[in-house]
Amino acid sequence: MGAGPAGLTAAYELSKHGVPVTVLEKDPSYVGGIARTAQHAGYRFDIGGHRFFSKNQEIEDLWTEILGDEMLTRGRLSRIYYQGRYFDYPLRATNALRNLGPLETVRCMASYAWAKVHPYKDPRSLRQWVTNQFGDRLFRMFFKTYTEKVWGTSTDEISADWAAQRIKGLDMWSLIKTTLLPRGRPKERGQVIKTLIEEFRYPRLGPGQMWERVQKVLADGGQPVRLGRAVERIEWSDGKVTAVLAGGEVFSGTDFVSTLPIRDLVEKLQPPAPEAVRRAAGSLNYRDFVTVALMIDRADVFPDNWIYIHEPGVQVGRLQNFKNWSPDMVPDPALTCIGLEYFCFEGDGLWESTDADLIALATRELAELGMVRPEEVLDGAVVRMPKAYPVYDDHYQRHLDVVREWQEANLPNLHLAGRNGLHKYNNQDHSMLTALIVARNIATGAGLDPWKVNADAEYHEEVRVGEADRSGRQVPARL
Ligand SMILES: Cc1cc2nc3c(=O)[nH]c(=O)nc-3n(C[C@H](O)[C@H](O)[C@H](O)COP(=O)(O)OP(=O)(O)OC[C@H]3O[C@@H](n4cnc5c(N)ncnc54)[C@H](O)[C@@H]3O)c2cc1C
């Protein structure tokens, strides 16, 4: 169930073991899930740029096996945009000082000194906690806006506990020490990690190319992905799932792999799961995501792969320049496609806006940021991605345990895998690993535990304040 990276990896692995599979995907045209590559008039764009990197060699090898030479190695450039200036990301002292200028640097230091002399005693909110560590001016520049955009919550309402845990060990002194190190010097964490941060692999035609290729391999083997088949009902009796109803058709089988969001999965069980399980699954939360791709009549807009927008006056959280990921993402090198990323909740004002309004908003904001002139925008396209981020609030683990214990005890032939499938903030590599595990459990009775695949952040990049990381609590608790 689901033809994202996890569902397709499970099918790919099962077919290698000679196990016949049927993949059911609700989308009428795309495979790849969140890692699809959308297409519009010859342009290709991601739902949030997708880097391919993994500490797991088996996954790296699998990507090479699937796409071979079509996997490019790309250099990374990403910066923070704030008040008309670009700050290197990760931050570097020389660049930060040059950008701030002597006057603003003195102001930041004075604000820091003030915070040290007059700290919030017993800080309760994220704002108070970070201000104590860095002073109010730096808090506003590098912490406040982006955190609020990502989570949709004021930093006054986010608990200080979360900040203390998320940003532990980070204070002014360690920041200065880290940023004074030149970027290129090998650090303790090793050259390999540094390379992963500064370079990544990327399919020539975007992440969707990987999943379109797997779709083709399956089809060539006589097992085409069934598109436009939304799973509506999952029937079970006598301790096992017996069939799935999708797109008006009934599909039976011996084993069922679900990469559906757990909330949706439990809703579809027939007969219904016990009340406590339904309540637990219904209490899992998600953050949703809208990408607006604008096609620009200019060859060079900015050199970065992506830019974090810390500017408070605009709603956009991040910009992607897809031709900098791969030149083949645009139909003509004289043109550019910029993706504007908006974090939102399904059903809120942004989510419900018409495509035309979203394209107008994105055009306005890109012009306000000084990136393009409105008349350079040739065209636009919108993708709404529900449940882009599984939310780790204070209660999610308890709810997840309820669902998992019931499912394992009562429906052992239902196998959960993937990101929302396990409610884990997994990148593609870990989503795929969980799928490999369940496929091997089915094919060989390996008895491995997909829940043990770890989502750790260490090698990705320095943990960003305010952005979900891959370990620990991901969403700030409200006060
Ligand atoms: C903004 C953003 C940036 C990211 N960047 C990166 C990155 O740089 N590198 C990286 O490796 N990973 C990245 N990821 C993570 C990556 O997208 C996920 O790990 C991966 O897509 C998860 O795969 P999945 O198959 O578990 O789930 P999904 O991709 O969510 O796929 C699930 C599939 O199930 C289908 N489905 C849902 N309900 C039904 C139903 N009822 N019936 C049938 N089908 C259904 C969906 O349509 C979808 O195709 C990013 C994610 C986001 C949100």
Coordinates of C-alpha atoms and ligand atoms in Angstrom, one line a residue:
M1 CA 0.0 0.0 0.0
G2 CA 1.7 3.2 -1.3
A3 CA 4.2 3.6 -4.1
G4 CA 6.6 6.0 -2.3
P5 CA 10.2 5.0 -1.6
A6 CA 9.2 2.4 1.0
G7 CA 6.4 0.7 -0.9
L8 CA 8.5 0.5 -4.0
T9 CA 11.6 -0.7 -2.2
A10 CA 9.5 -3.5 -0.5
A11 CA 8.1 -4.5 -3.9
Y12 CA 11.5 -4.4 -5.6
E13 CA 13.1 -6.6 -2.9
L14 CA 10.1 -9.0 -2.8
S15 CA 10.3 -9.5 -6.5
K16 CA 14.0 -10.3 -6.3
H17 CA 13.0 -13.1 -3.9
G18 CA 10.4 -14.3 -6.5
V19 CA 7.5 -13.2 -4.4
P20 CA 4.6 -11.9 -6.5
V21 CA 3.4 -8.4 -5.4
T22 CA 0.7 -5.9 -6.2
V23 CA 1.5 -2.2 -5.4
L24 CA -1.5 0.1 -4.8
E25 CA -1.0 3.8 -5.1
K26 CA -3.7 6.4 -4.7
D27 CA -2.1 9.0 -6.9
P28 CA -3.4 8.8 -10.5
S29 CA -0.1 9.6 -12.2
Y30 CA 2.9 9.8 -9.8
V31 CA 5.0 7.3 -8.0
G32 CA 7.6 8.4 -5.4
G33 CA 5.3 9.8 -2.7
I34 CA 7.0 12.8 -1.0
A35 CA 10.1 11.9 -3.0
R36 CA 8.3 12.2 -6.4
T37 CA 9.5 14.7 -9.0
A38 CA 6.6 16.8 -10.2
Q39 CA 6.5 17.8 -13.9
H40 CA 5.1 20.9 -15.5
A41 CA 5.6 22.0 -19.0
G42 CA 9.0 20.4 -19.3
Y43 CA 10.2 21.6 -15.9
R44 CA 10.8 19.0 -13.1
F45 CA 10.7 19.9 -9.4
D46 CA 10.8 18.2 -6.0
I47 CA 8.5 18.4 -3.0
G48 CA 11.4 20.0 -1.0
G49 CA 14.8 19.3 -2.6
H50 CA 15.8 15.7 -2.0
R51 CA 19.5 14.9 -1.3
F52 CA 20.6 11.3 -1.6
F53 CA 23.0 10.4 1.1
S54 CA 23.2 7.5 3.5
K55 CA 25.5 6.0 6.1
N56 CA 24.2 2.7 5.0
Q57 CA 26.3 1.3 2.2
E58 CA 23.5 -1.2 1.1
I59 CA 21.2 1.8 0.4
E60 CA 23.9 3.7 -1.5
D61 CA 24.6 0.5 -3.5
L62 CA 20.9 0.1 -4.2
W63 CA 20.6 3.6 -5.6
T64 CA 23.6 2.9 -7.9
E65 CA 22.0 -0.5 -8.9
I66 CA 18.8 1.2 -9.8
L67 CA 20.1 4.4 -11.6
G68 CA 23.8 3.8 -12.4
D69 CA 25.4 6.7 -14.2
E70 CA 22.2 8.7 -13.9
M71 CA 23.1 9.5 -10.3
L72 CA 25.1 12.8 -10.2
T73 CA 27.4 14.0 -7.5
R74 CA 26.5 17.5 -6.7
G75 CA 28.2 20.2 -4.6
R76 CA 26.1 21.9 -1.9
L77 CA 25.6 25.6 -1.4
S78 CA 22.9 26.7 1.0
R79 CA 22.6 30.0 2.8
I80 CA 20.3 32.0 5.1
Y81 CA 18.7 35.1 3.8
Y82 CA 17.9 37.8 6.3
Q83 CA 17.3 41.5 5.7
G84 CA 18.8 41.5 2.3
R85 CA 21.9 39.7 3.3
Y86 CA 23.1 36.1 2.8
F87 CA 24.7 34.3 5.7
D88 CA 26.6 31.1 4.9
Y89 CA 24.9 28.0 6.3
P90 CA 26.4 26.4 8.3
L91 CA 27.3 29.8 9.8
R92 CA 30.9 31.0 9.5
A93 CA 32.3 33.7 11.7
T94 CA 34.1 35.7 8.9
N95 CA 31.1 35.7 6.7
A96 CA 28.7 36.5 9.6
L97 CA 30.8 39.4 10.8
R98 CA 31.1 40.8 7.3
N99 CA 27.4 40.6 6.8
L100 CA 26.5 42.1 10.1
G101 CA 29.0 45.0 9.8
P102 CA 30.8 46.5 12.8
L103 CA 27.8 48.4 14.1
E104 CA 25.4 45.5 14.1
T105 CA 28.1 43.2 15.6
V106 CA 28.5 45.6 18.5
R107 CA 24.7 45.8 18.9
C108 CA 24.5 42.0 19.0
M109 CA 27.3 41.8 21.5
A110 CA 25.6 44.4 23.7
S111 CA 22.4 42.6 23.5
Y112 CA 24.2 39.4 24.5
A113 CA 25.9 41.1 27.4
W114 CA 22.5 42.5 28.5
A115 CA 21.0 39.0 28.4
K116 CA 23.9 37.7 30.5
V117 CA 23.4 40.5 33.1
H118 CA 19.6 40.4 33.1
P119 CA 18.7 36.8 32.1
Y120 CA 15.2 35.5 32.4
K121 CA 15.1 33.6 35.6
D122 CA 13.7 30.2 35.1
P123 CA 13.0 30.7 31.3
R124 CA 9.7 29.1 30.3
S125 CA 9.5 29.7 26.6
L126 CA 11.9 29.1 23.7
R127 CA 12.3 32.8 23.2
Q128 CA 13.3 33.3 26.8
W129 CA 15.7 30.4 26.7
V130 CA 17.4 31.3 23.5
T131 CA 17.6 35.0 24.4
N132 CA 19.4 34.0 27.6
Q133 CA 22.0 32.1 25.5
F134 CA 22.5 34.5 22.6
G135 CA 20.8 37.8 23.4
D136 CA 17.6 39.2 21.8
R137 CA 19.1 40.5 18.5
L138 CA 20.7 37.1 17.5
F139 CA 17.6 35.3 18.6
R140 CA 15.5 37.4 16.2
M141 CA 17.9 37.0 13.3
F142 CA 18.6 33.3 13.5
F143 CA 16.0 31.5 15.6
K144 CA 12.7 33.2 15.8
T145 CA 11.3 33.5 12.3
Y146 CA 12.3 30.2 10.8
T147 CA 11.1 28.2 13.9
E148 CA 7.8 30.0 13.8
K149 CA 7.4 29.3 10.0
V150 CA 8.3 25.6 10.3
W151 CA 6.0 24.8 13.3
G152 CA 3.3 27.5 13.0
T153 CA 3.7 28.4 16.6
S154 CA 5.0 31.5 18.3
T155 CA 8.4 31.1 20.0
D156 CA 6.6 32.6 23.1
E157 CA 4.4 29.5 23.1
I158 CA 7.0 26.9 22.6
S159 CA 8.4 25.3 25.8
A160 CA 11.9 26.1 26.9
D161 CA 12.4 22.4 27.7
W162 CA 12.3 21.7 24.0
A163 CA 14.8 24.4 23.3
A164 CA 17.1 23.1 26.0
Q165 CA 17.0 19.6 24.6
R166 CA 17.1 20.6 20.9
I167 CA 19.9 23.1 21.2
K168 CA 21.8 21.6 24.1
G169 CA 25.5 22.4 24.2
L170 CA 25.0 25.4 21.9
D171 CA 25.8 28.7 23.5
M172 CA 27.6 31.8 22.3
W173 CA 31.0 30.5 23.2
S174 CA 30.6 27.1 21.3
L175 CA 29.0 29.0 18.4
I176 CA 32.0 31.3 18.1
K177 CA 34.5 28.4 18.5
T178 CA 32.8 26.4 15.8
T179 CA 32.3 29.2 13.3
L180 CA 35.9 30.3 13.6
L181 CA 37.1 27.0 12.3
P182 CA 37.5 27.3 8.6
R183 CA 34.9 25.2 6.8
G184 CA 37.4 23.0 4.9
R185 CA 39.5 21.8 7.8
P186 CA 38.9 18.2 8.7
K187 CA 37.2 18.0 12.0
E188 CA 36.9 15.2 14.5
R189 CA 33.8 13.8 12.9
G190 CA 35.8 12.9 9.9
Q191 CA 36.3 13.6 6.3
V192 CA 33.5 11.3 5.2
I193 CA 30.9 13.2 7.2
K194 CA 32.2 16.5 5.9
T195 CA 31.9 15.2 2.4
L196 CA 28.3 14.1 3.0
I197 CA 27.5 17.6 4.2
E198 CA 29.2 19.4 1.3
E199 CA 28.3 16.9 -1.5
F200 CA 25.4 14.7 -2.2
R201 CA 24.1 12.4 -4.9
Y202 CA 21.1 13.4 -6.9
P203 CA 19.4 11.7 -9.9
R204 CA 19.8 13.6 -13.1
L205 CA 16.0 14.0 -13.5
G206 CA 15.2 14.4 -9.8
P207 CA 14.3 11.9 -7.1
G208 CA 11.2 10.8 -8.9
Q209 CA 13.5 9.3 -11.6
M210 CA 14.6 6.7 -9.1
W211 CA 11.1 5.6 -8.3
E212 CA 9.9 5.8 -12.0
R213 CA 12.7 3.4 -12.8
V214 CA 11.6 1.0 -10.0
Q215 CA 8.1 1.3 -11.4
K216 CA 9.4 0.2 -14.8
V217 CA 11.4 -2.7 -13.5
L218 CA 8.3 -4.0 -11.7
A219 CA 6.2 -3.5 -14.8
D220 CA 8.8 -5.3 -17.0
G221 CA 8.6 -8.2 -14.5
G222 CA 4.8 -8.3 -15.0
Q223 CA 3.9 -6.5 -11.7
P224 CA 2.9 -3.0 -12.7
V225 CA 2.1 -0.4 -10.0
R226 CA -1.6 0.1 -9.8
L227 CA -2.0 3.9 -9.9
G228 CA -5.2 5.7 -8.9
R229 CA -6.0 2.9 -6.4
A230 CA -6.6 4.6 -3.1
V231 CA -6.9 2.0 -0.3
E232 CA -10.3 2.4 1.1
R233 CA -10.8 -0.6 3.3
I234 CA -8.6 -3.2 4.9
E235 CA -10.5 -6.3 5.9
W236 CA -9.3 -8.6 8.6
S237 CA -10.6 -11.6 10.5
D238 CA -9.2 -14.4 12.7
G239 CA -6.0 -12.6 13.5
K240 CA -5.0 -11.6 9.9
V241 CA -5.6 -9.2 7.1
T242 CA -7.4 -11.0 4.3
A243 CA -8.0 -8.4 1.6
V244 CA -7.8 -4.7 0.7
L245 CA -10.4 -2.7 -1.2
A246 CA -8.9 -0.1 -3.5
G247 CA -10.5 1.8 -6.4
G248 CA -13.5 -0.5 -6.2
E249 CA -11.4 -3.6 -6.6
V250 CA -10.6 -6.3 -4.0
F251 CA -7.0 -7.4 -3.6
S252 CA -6.3 -10.5 -1.5
G253 CA -2.9 -11.8 -0.4
T254 CA -0.9 -13.5 2.3
D255 CA 1.0 -10.5 3.6
F256 CA 0.2 -6.7 3.4
V257 CA 2.8 -3.9 3.7
S258 CA 1.4 -0.5 4.7
T259 CA 3.3 2.7 4.1
L260 CA 0.1 4.7 4.7
P261 CA 0.1 7.2 7.5
I262 CA -0.8 5.2 10.7
R263 CA -3.8 7.5 11.3
D264 CA -5.3 6.6 7.9
L265 CA -4.3 2.9 8.2
V266 CA -6.2 2.4 11.4
E267 CA -9.3 4.3 10.1
K268 CA -9.5 1.9 7.2
L269 CA -9.6 -1.4 9.2
Q270 CA -12.8 -3.3 8.9
P271 CA -14.1 -4.4 11.4
P272 CA -12.8 -1.3 13.2
A273 CA -9.9 -1.7 15.6
P274 CA -10.7 -1.4 19.3
E275 CA -11.7 2.1 20.5
A276 CA -8.4 2.7 22.4
V277 CA -6.4 1.9 19.2
R278 CA -8.5 4.2 17.0
R279 CA -8.2 7.0 19.6
A280 CA -4.4 6.6 19.8
A281 CA -4.0 6.5 16.0
G282 CA -6.4 9.5 15.6
S283 CA -4.2 11.5 18.1
L284 CA -1.1 11.3 15.9
N285 CA -0.5 14.7 14.3
Y286 CA 1.2 15.9 11.1
R287 CA 2.5 19.1 9.6
D288 CA 1.7 19.7 5.9
F289 CA 3.5 21.4 3.1
V290 CA 2.9 23.4 -0.1
T291 CA 5.4 23.9 -2.9
V292 CA 4.9 26.6 -5.4
A293 CA 7.2 26.3 -8.4
L294 CA 7.7 29.5 -10.4
M295 CA 9.3 29.4 -13.9
I296 CA 11.5 32.4 -14.4
D297 CA 12.7 34.0 -17.6
R298 CA 16.3 34.3 -16.5
A299 CA 19.3 32.0 -16.6
D300 CA 20.8 32.8 -13.2
V301 CA 18.7 33.7 -10.2
F302 CA 21.0 32.6 -7.3
P303 CA 23.8 30.0 -7.1
D304 CA 22.5 28.1 -4.1
N305 CA 20.7 24.7 -4.1
W306 CA 18.4 26.1 -1.4
I307 CA 18.1 29.2 0.8
Y308 CA 16.5 29.4 4.2
I309 CA 14.3 32.5 4.4
H310 CA 14.6 34.1 7.9
E311 CA 12.9 37.3 6.7
P312 CA 9.8 37.9 8.9
G313 CA 7.8 39.8 6.3
V314 CA 7.2 36.8 4.0
Q315 CA 5.6 33.5 4.6
V316 CA 7.9 31.4 2.5
G317 CA 10.3 29.2 4.5
R318 CA 12.8 28.0 2.0
L319 CA 13.6 28.5 -1.7
Q320 CA 14.9 25.7 -4.0
N321 CA 16.7 26.4 -7.3
F322 CA 16.2 23.1 -9.1
K323 CA 18.6 23.6 -12.0
N324 CA 21.4 23.9 -9.3
W325 CA 20.4 20.4 -8.2
S326 CA 20.6 19.1 -11.8
P327 CA 20.8 21.2 -15.0
D328 CA 18.3 18.8 -16.6
M329 CA 15.5 19.9 -14.3
V330 CA 14.7 22.8 -16.7
P331 CA 13.9 22.5 -20.4
D332 CA 16.2 25.3 -21.4
P333 CA 19.3 26.6 -19.7
A334 CA 18.2 30.2 -20.3
L335 CA 15.3 29.6 -17.8
T336 CA 15.1 28.8 -14.1
C337 CA 12.6 27.0 -11.8
I338 CA 12.4 28.2 -8.2
G339 CA 10.4 26.2 -5.6
L340 CA 9.0 28.2 -2.8
E341 CA 8.2 26.1 0.3
Y342 CA 5.4 26.9 2.7
F343 CA 4.9 25.0 5.9
C344 CA 1.2 24.8 6.8
F345 CA -1.7 22.7 8.2
E346 CA -4.1 20.9 5.9
G347 CA -7.2 23.1 5.9
D348 CA -5.6 26.4 6.9
G349 CA -5.7 29.5 4.9
L350 CA -2.6 28.8 2.9
W351 CA -3.6 25.2 2.2
E352 CA -7.1 26.2 1.1
S353 CA -5.9 29.1 -1.2
T354 CA -6.5 28.6 -4.9
D355 CA -3.5 27.7 -7.1
A356 CA -3.7 31.1 -8.7
D357 CA -3.6 32.9 -5.3
L358 CA -0.6 30.8 -4.2
I359 CA 1.3 31.6 -7.5
A360 CA 0.5 35.3 -7.0
L361 CA 1.7 35.1 -3.4
A362 CA 4.9 33.3 -4.4
T363 CA 5.5 35.8 -7.2
R364 CA 5.0 38.7 -4.8
E365 CA 7.2 37.3 -2.1
L366 CA 10.0 36.4 -4.5
A367 CA 9.9 40.0 -5.8
E368 CA 9.9 41.3 -2.2
L369 CA 13.0 39.3 -1.5
G370 CA 14.6 41.0 -4.5
M371 CA 15.2 37.7 -6.3
V372 CA 13.2 38.4 -9.5
R373 CA 10.9 41.0 -11.0
P374 CA 7.2 39.9 -11.3
E375 CA 7.3 40.2 -15.1
E376 CA 10.1 37.6 -15.2
V377 CA 7.7 35.0 -13.9
L378 CA 6.5 33.0 -16.9
D379 CA 4.4 30.3 -15.2
G380 CA 3.7 28.6 -11.9
A381 CA 2.6 25.2 -10.5
V382 CA 1.4 24.2 -7.0
V383 CA 1.8 20.9 -5.2
R384 CA 0.1 20.3 -1.8
M385 CA 1.6 17.5 0.2
P386 CA -0.5 16.4 3.1
K387 CA 1.3 14.8 6.1
A388 CA 4.8 15.8 5.0
Y389 CA 6.1 15.7 8.6
P390 CA 5.0 13.2 11.2
V391 CA 4.8 15.3 14.4
Y392 CA 6.6 14.2 17.5
D393 CA 4.6 15.9 20.3
D394 CA 4.7 15.0 23.9
H395 CA 2.2 12.1 23.6
Y396 CA 3.0 10.6 20.2
Q397 CA 5.2 7.8 21.5
R398 CA 2.5 6.6 23.9
H399 CA -0.1 6.6 21.0
L400 CA 2.3 4.8 18.7
D401 CA 3.0 2.1 21.3
V402 CA -0.8 1.5 21.6
V403 CA -1.2 1.0 17.9
R404 CA 1.9 -1.0 17.5
E405 CA 1.3 -3.4 20.3
W406 CA -2.3 -4.1 19.1
Q407 CA -1.2 -4.6 15.5
E408 CA 1.7 -6.9 16.3
A409 CA -0.5 -9.0 18.6
N410 CA -3.5 -9.1 16.3
L411 CA -2.5 -8.7 12.7
P412 CA 1.0 -10.2 12.3
N413 CA 0.6 -10.4 8.5
L414 CA 0.2 -6.6 8.3
H415 CA 3.7 -5.1 8.0
L416 CA 4.4 -1.4 8.6
A417 CA 7.2 0.5 6.8
G418 CA 8.3 3.9 5.7
R419 CA 8.1 7.4 7.1
N420 CA 4.4 8.0 8.0
G421 CA 4.0 4.2 7.9
L422 CA 6.0 4.1 11.2
H423 CA 5.4 7.7 12.2
K424 CA 9.2 8.3 12.1
Y425 CA 10.9 11.3 10.7
N426 CA 12.8 9.1 8.2
N427 CA 14.7 10.3 5.1
Q428 CA 14.5 8.1 2.1
D429 CA 17.4 5.8 3.2
H430 CA 15.7 4.9 6.5
S431 CA 12.3 4.6 4.8
M432 CA 13.9 2.2 2.4
L433 CA 15.7 0.2 5.1
T434 CA 12.5 -0.4 7.0
A435 CA 11.0 -1.6 3.7
L436 CA 13.9 -4.0 3.0
I437 CA 13.4 -5.4 6.5
V438 CA 9.7 -6.1 6.1
A439 CA 10.3 -7.6 2.6
R440 CA 12.9 -10.0 4.0
N441 CA 10.7 -10.9 6.9
I442 CA 8.0 -11.8 4.4
A443 CA 10.3 -13.6 1.9
T444 CA 12.6 -15.4 4.3
G445 CA 11.0 -15.2 7.8
A446 CA 14.1 -13.1 8.9
G447 CA 12.3 -11.8 12.0
L448 CA 14.0 -8.4 11.8
D449 CA 12.4 -5.3 13.6
P450 CA 11.7 -2.3 11.3
W451 CA 11.1 -0.1 14.3
K452 CA 14.8 -0.5 15.3
V453 CA 16.0 1.4 12.2
N454 CA 17.3 4.6 13.7
A455 CA 16.7 8.0 12.4
D456 CA 19.8 9.9 13.6
A457 CA 20.9 13.3 12.5
E458 CA 24.5 13.2 13.1
Y459 CA 25.9 12.9 9.6
H460 CA 23.4 15.1 7.8
E461 CA 24.4 18.5 8.9
E462 CA 24.6 20.5 12.1
V463 CA 21.3 20.4 13.7
R464 CA 19.2 23.4 12.8
V465 CA 17.4 25.2 15.5
G466 CA 13.7 25.2 14.8
E467 CA 13.8 22.6 12.0
A468 CA 12.8 19.0 12.8
D469 CA 15.9 16.9 13.3
R470 CA 16.2 13.2 12.9
S471 CA 16.5 12.3 16.5
G472 CA 14.8 13.1 19.8
R473 CA 11.7 15.2 20.0
Q474 CA 10.9 16.8 16.7
V475 CA 8.2 19.2 17.6
P476 CA 8.3 21.8 20.2
A477 CA 5.8 21.3 23.0
R478 CA 3.4 24.1 23.7
L479 CA 3.7 25.8 27.0
Ligands
LIG1 C1 10.3 18.8 2.6 C2 10.9 17.5 2.6 C3 12.2 17.3 2.3 C4 12.8 16.1 2.3 N1 14.1 16.0 1.9 C5 14.7 14.8 1.9 C6 16.1 14.6 1.4 O1 16.8 15.6 1.1 N2 16.6 13.4 1.4 C7 15.9 12.3 1.7 O2 16.4 11.2 1.5 N3 14.6 12.4 2.1 C8 14.0 13.6 2.2 N4 12.7 13.7 2.7 C9 12.1 12.5 3.2 C10 11.5 11.6 2.1 O3 10.6 12.3 1.3 C11 10.8 10.4 2.8 O4 11.6 9.7 3.6 C12 10.2 9.4 1.8 O5 9.4 10.0 0.8 C13 9.3 8.4 2.6 O6 8.9 7.4 1.8 P1 7.6 6.5 2.1 O7 7.4 5.6 1.0 O8 7.7 6.0 3.5 O9 6.4 7.6 2.2 P2 5.8 8.6 1.2 O10 6.8 9.2 0.3 O11 4.9 9.5 2.0 O12 4.9 7.7 0.2 C14 3.7 7.1 0.6 C15 2.8 6.8 -0.6 O13 1.6 6.2 -0.2 C16 0.5 6.8 -0.9 N5 -0.7 6.6 -0.2 C17 -1.1 7.4 0.9 N6 -2.4 7.0 1.2 C18 -2.7 6.0 0.4 C19 -3.9 5.2 0.2 N7 -5.0 5.3 1.0 N8 -3.9 4.3 -0.8 C20 -2.9 4.1 -1.6 N9 -1.8 4.8 -1.5 C21 -1.7 5.8 -0.5 C22 1.0 8.2 -1.2 O14 0.3 8.8 -2.3 C23 2.5 8.0 -1.4 O15 2.7 7.8 -2.8 C24 12.1 14.9 2.7 C25 10.8 15.1 3.1 C26 10.2 16.3 3.1 C27 8.7 16.5 3.5

